Structures are given as C-alpha cells and as structure tokens.
mmCIF file of C-alpha atoms in Angstrom:
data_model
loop_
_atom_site.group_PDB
_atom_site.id
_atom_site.type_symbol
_atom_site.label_atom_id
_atom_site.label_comp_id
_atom_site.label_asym_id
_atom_site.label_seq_id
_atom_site.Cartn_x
_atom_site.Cartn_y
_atom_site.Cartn_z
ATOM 1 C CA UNK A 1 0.000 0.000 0.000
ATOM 2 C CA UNK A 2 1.548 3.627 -0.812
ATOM 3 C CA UNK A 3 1.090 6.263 1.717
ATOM 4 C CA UNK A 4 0.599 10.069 1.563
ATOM 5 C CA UNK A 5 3.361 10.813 3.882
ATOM 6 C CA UNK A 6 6.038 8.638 2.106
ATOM 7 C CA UNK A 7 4.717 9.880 -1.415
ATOM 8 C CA UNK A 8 5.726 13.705 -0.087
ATOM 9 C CA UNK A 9 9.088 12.263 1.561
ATOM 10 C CA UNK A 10 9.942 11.324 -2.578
ATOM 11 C CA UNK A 11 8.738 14.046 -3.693
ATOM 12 C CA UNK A 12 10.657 16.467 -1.654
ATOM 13 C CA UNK A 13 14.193 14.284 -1.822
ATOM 14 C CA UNK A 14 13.845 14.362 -6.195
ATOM 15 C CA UNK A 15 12.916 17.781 -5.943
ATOM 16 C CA UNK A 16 16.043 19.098 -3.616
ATOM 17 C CA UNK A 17 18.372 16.403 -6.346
ATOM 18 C CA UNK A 18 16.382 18.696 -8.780
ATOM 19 C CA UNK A 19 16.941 21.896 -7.729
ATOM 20 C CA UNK A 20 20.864 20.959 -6.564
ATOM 21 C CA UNK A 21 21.298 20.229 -10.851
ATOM 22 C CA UNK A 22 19.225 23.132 -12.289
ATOM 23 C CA UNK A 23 21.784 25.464 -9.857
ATOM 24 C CA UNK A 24 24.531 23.472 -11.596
ATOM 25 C CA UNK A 25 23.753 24.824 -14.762
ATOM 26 C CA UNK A 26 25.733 27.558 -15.883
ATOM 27 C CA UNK A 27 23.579 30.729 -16.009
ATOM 28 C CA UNK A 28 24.877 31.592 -19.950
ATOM 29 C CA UNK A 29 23.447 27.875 -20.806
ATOM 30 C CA UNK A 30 20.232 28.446 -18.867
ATOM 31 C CA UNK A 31 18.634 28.901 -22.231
ATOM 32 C CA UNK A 32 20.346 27.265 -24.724
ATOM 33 C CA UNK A 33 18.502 24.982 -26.948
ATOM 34 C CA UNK A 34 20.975 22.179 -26.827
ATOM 35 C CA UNK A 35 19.022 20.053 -23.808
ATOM 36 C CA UNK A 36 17.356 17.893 -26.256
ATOM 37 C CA UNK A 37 17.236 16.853 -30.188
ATOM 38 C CA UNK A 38 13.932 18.588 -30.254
ATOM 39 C CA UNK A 39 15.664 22.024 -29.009
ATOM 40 C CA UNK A 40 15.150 22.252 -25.251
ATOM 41 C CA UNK A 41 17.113 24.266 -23.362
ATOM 42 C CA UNK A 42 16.995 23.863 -19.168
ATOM 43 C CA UNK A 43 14.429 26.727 -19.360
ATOM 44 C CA UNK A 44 12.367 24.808 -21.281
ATOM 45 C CA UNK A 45 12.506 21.859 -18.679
ATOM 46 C CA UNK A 46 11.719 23.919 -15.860
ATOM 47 C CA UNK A 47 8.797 25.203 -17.271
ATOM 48 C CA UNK A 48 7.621 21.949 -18.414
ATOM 49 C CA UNK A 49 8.434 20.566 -15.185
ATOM 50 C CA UNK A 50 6.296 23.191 -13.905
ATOM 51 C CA UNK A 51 3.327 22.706 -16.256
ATOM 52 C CA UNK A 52 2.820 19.306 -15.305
ATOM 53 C CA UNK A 53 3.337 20.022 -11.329
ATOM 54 C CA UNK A 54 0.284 22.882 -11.879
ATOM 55 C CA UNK A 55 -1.753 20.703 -13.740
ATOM 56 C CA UNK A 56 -1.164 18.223 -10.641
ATOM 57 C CA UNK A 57 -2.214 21.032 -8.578
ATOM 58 C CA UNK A 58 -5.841 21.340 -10.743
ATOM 59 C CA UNK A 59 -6.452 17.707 -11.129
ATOM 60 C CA UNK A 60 -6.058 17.245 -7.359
ATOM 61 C CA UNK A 61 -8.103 20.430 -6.517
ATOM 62 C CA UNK A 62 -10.819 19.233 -8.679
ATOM 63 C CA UNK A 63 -10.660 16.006 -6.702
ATOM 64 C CA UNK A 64 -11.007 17.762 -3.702
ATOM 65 C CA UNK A 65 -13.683 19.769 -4.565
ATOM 66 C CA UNK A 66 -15.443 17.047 -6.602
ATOM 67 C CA UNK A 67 -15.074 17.806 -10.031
ATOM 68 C CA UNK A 68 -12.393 15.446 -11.145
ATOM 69 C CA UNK A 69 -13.599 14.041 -14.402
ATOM 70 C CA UNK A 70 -11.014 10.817 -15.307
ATOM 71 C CA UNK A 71 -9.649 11.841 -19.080
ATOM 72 C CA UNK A 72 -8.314 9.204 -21.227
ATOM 73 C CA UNK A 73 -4.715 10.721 -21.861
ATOM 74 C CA UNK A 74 -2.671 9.636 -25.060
ATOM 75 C CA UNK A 75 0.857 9.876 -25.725
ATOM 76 C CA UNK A 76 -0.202 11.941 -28.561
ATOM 77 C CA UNK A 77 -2.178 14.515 -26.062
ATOM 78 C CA UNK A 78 0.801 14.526 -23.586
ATOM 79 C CA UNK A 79 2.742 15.424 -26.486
ATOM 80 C CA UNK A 80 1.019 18.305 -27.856
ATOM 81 C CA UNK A 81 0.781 19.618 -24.118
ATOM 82 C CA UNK A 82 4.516 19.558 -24.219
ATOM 83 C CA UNK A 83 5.021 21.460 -27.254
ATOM 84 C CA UNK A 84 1.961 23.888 -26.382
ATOM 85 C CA UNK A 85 3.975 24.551 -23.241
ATOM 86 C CA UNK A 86 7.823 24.787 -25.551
ATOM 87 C CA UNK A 87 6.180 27.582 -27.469
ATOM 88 C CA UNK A 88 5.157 29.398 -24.224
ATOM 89 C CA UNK A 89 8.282 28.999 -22.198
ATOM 90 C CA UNK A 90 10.303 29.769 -25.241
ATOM 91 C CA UNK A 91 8.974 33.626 -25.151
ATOM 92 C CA UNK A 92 8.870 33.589 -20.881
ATOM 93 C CA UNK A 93 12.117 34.792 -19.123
ATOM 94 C CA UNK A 94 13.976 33.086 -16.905
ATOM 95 C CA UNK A 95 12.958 34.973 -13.557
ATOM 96 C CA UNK A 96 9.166 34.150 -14.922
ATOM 97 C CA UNK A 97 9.831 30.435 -15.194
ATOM 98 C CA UNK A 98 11.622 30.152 -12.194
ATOM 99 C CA UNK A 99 9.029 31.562 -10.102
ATOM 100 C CA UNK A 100 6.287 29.740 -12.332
ATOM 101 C CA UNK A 101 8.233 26.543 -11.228
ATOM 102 C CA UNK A 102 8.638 27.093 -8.011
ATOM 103 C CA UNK A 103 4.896 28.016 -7.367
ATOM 104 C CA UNK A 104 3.930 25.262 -9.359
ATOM 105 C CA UNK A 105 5.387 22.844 -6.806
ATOM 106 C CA UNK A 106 3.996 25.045 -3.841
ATOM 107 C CA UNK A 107 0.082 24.310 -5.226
ATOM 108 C CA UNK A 108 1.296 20.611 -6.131
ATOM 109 C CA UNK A 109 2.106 20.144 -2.145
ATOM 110 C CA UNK A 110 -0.770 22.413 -0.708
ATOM 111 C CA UNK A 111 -3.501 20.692 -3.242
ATOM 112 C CA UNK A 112 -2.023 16.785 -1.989
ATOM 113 C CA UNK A 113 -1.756 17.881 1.523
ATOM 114 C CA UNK A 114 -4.937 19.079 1.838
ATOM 115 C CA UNK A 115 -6.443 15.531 0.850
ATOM 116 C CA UNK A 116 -8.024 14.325 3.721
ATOM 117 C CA UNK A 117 -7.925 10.744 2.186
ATOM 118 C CA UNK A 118 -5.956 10.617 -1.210
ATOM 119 C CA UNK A 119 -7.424 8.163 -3.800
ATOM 120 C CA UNK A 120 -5.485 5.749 -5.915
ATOM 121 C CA UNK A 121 -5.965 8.546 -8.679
ATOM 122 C CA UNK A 122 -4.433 11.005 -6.470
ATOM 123 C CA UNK A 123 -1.781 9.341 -5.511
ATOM 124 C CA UNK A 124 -0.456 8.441 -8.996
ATOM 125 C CA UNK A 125 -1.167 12.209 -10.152
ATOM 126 C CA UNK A 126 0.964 13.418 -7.758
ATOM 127 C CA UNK A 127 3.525 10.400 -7.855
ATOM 128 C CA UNK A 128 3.707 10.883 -11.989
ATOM 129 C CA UNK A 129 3.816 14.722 -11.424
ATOM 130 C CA UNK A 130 6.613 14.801 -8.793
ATOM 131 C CA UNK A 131 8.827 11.877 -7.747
ATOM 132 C CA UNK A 132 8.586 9.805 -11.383
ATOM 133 C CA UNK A 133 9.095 12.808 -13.577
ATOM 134 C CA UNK A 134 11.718 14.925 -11.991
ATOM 135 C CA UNK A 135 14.452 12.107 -12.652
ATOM 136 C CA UNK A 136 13.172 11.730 -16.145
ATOM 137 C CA UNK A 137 14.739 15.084 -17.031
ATOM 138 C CA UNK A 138 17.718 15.029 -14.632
ATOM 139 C CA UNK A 139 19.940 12.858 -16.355
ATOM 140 C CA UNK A 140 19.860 15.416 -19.512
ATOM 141 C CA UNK A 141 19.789 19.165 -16.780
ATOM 142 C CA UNK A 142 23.201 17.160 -15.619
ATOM 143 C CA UNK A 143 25.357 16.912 -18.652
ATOM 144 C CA UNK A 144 24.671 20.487 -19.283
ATOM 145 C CA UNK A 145 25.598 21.511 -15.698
ATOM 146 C CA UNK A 146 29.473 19.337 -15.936
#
C-alpha cells in the first residue's frame, strides 16, 4: 500500500536532487537549446516541469472539490501539451519560469496535503507529477551543468 506521507518524503528528496542540478547549470546555458534533439534548453525543462506540477495542482483540486472528471490521456495529447507549453516557455524569461516553477510545486504540495484521504488517482497524479518525472529530465539538466 503507498502512503501520503512517504509519497511527499519522494517528492521532496527528487525535488532538492532537482533543484541541486538546475543550480549546476551555468547561467549563460540556462537557455540554450541544446538540452534535447527537439531544441530544449533547461528553461524549457523547468517550465515543463512546472506545467505538469500545476496541472497536478488542478487535477487534485478538482478532486477535492469534486469535479475530477477521469480523461483518457494519449501519448499523442501529452505530447502536444509539451510542445503547447515549448512555445510558451520559449517567449517567458527566466525569472518568470523560475518563479512559475517554483509556485507550481507550492500548489502541487498544498492541493495533496490538503487531501483528507488521497485516492489511488491522487496518488499516482501526484507520484507521476513529482517523484517519477523529476528524474526523467535530470539525467539530460546534468550533462549540461558538468
């Protein structure tokens, strides 16, 4: 069985290994597009990051509140979410993203703490949105911060 408390505790140790690489990164190379083949740069990352940490934040609000609606996501979907959110961050600053980040993961822990009894669909939200996907995208922040 998975347990709120020990969800947080991953969350919290992949986002400090996070942060630790993203302040590794050179600030000239913050935004160059040289992350990925598709032209990411570590800006680009953080705001992703970001996007999917706030839509955490809704999708567990709504299941709060009682408006979740279950949404059959396809890769194709989660794909053109991640470009939508490439052509945003791509004309955001860097201060913008960092504090869209940052507050991104503030709702993500205020909208799963305030579960008084997370659900199996909470839990994996917030699991997918947090622990699982921050290492997805460390490997690659890492390179560019050696």
């Amino acid at each position: 069985m998975i347990d709120a408390a020990r969800l947080l505790r991953e969350e919290d140790v992949a986002w400090r290994r996070l942060g630790e690489v993203f302040e590794q990164i050179p600030h000239d190379r913050f935004e160059e597009p040289t992350l990925t083949p598709e032209g990411w740069s570590p800006k680009d990352a953080m705001f992703h990051l970001g996007g999917w940490m706030g839509d955490c934040a809704e999708q567990l609000e709504r299941m709060r509140n009682g408006t979740f609606c279950l949404t059959d996501e396809t890769r194709e979907t989660i794909e053109q979410q991640n470009q939508a959110w490439f052509e945003v961050s791509c004309t955001m600053s860097p201060a913008d993203v960092r504090e869209r980040f940052a507050e991104a993961r503030r709702r993500m822990i205020e909208a799963f703490s305030a579960l008084d009894d997370p659900t199996p669909e909470a839990m994996e939200w917030f699991e997918e949105s947090g622990a699982l996907h921050h290492p997805k995208h460390i490997a690659d922040l890492d390179r560019m911060g050696a």
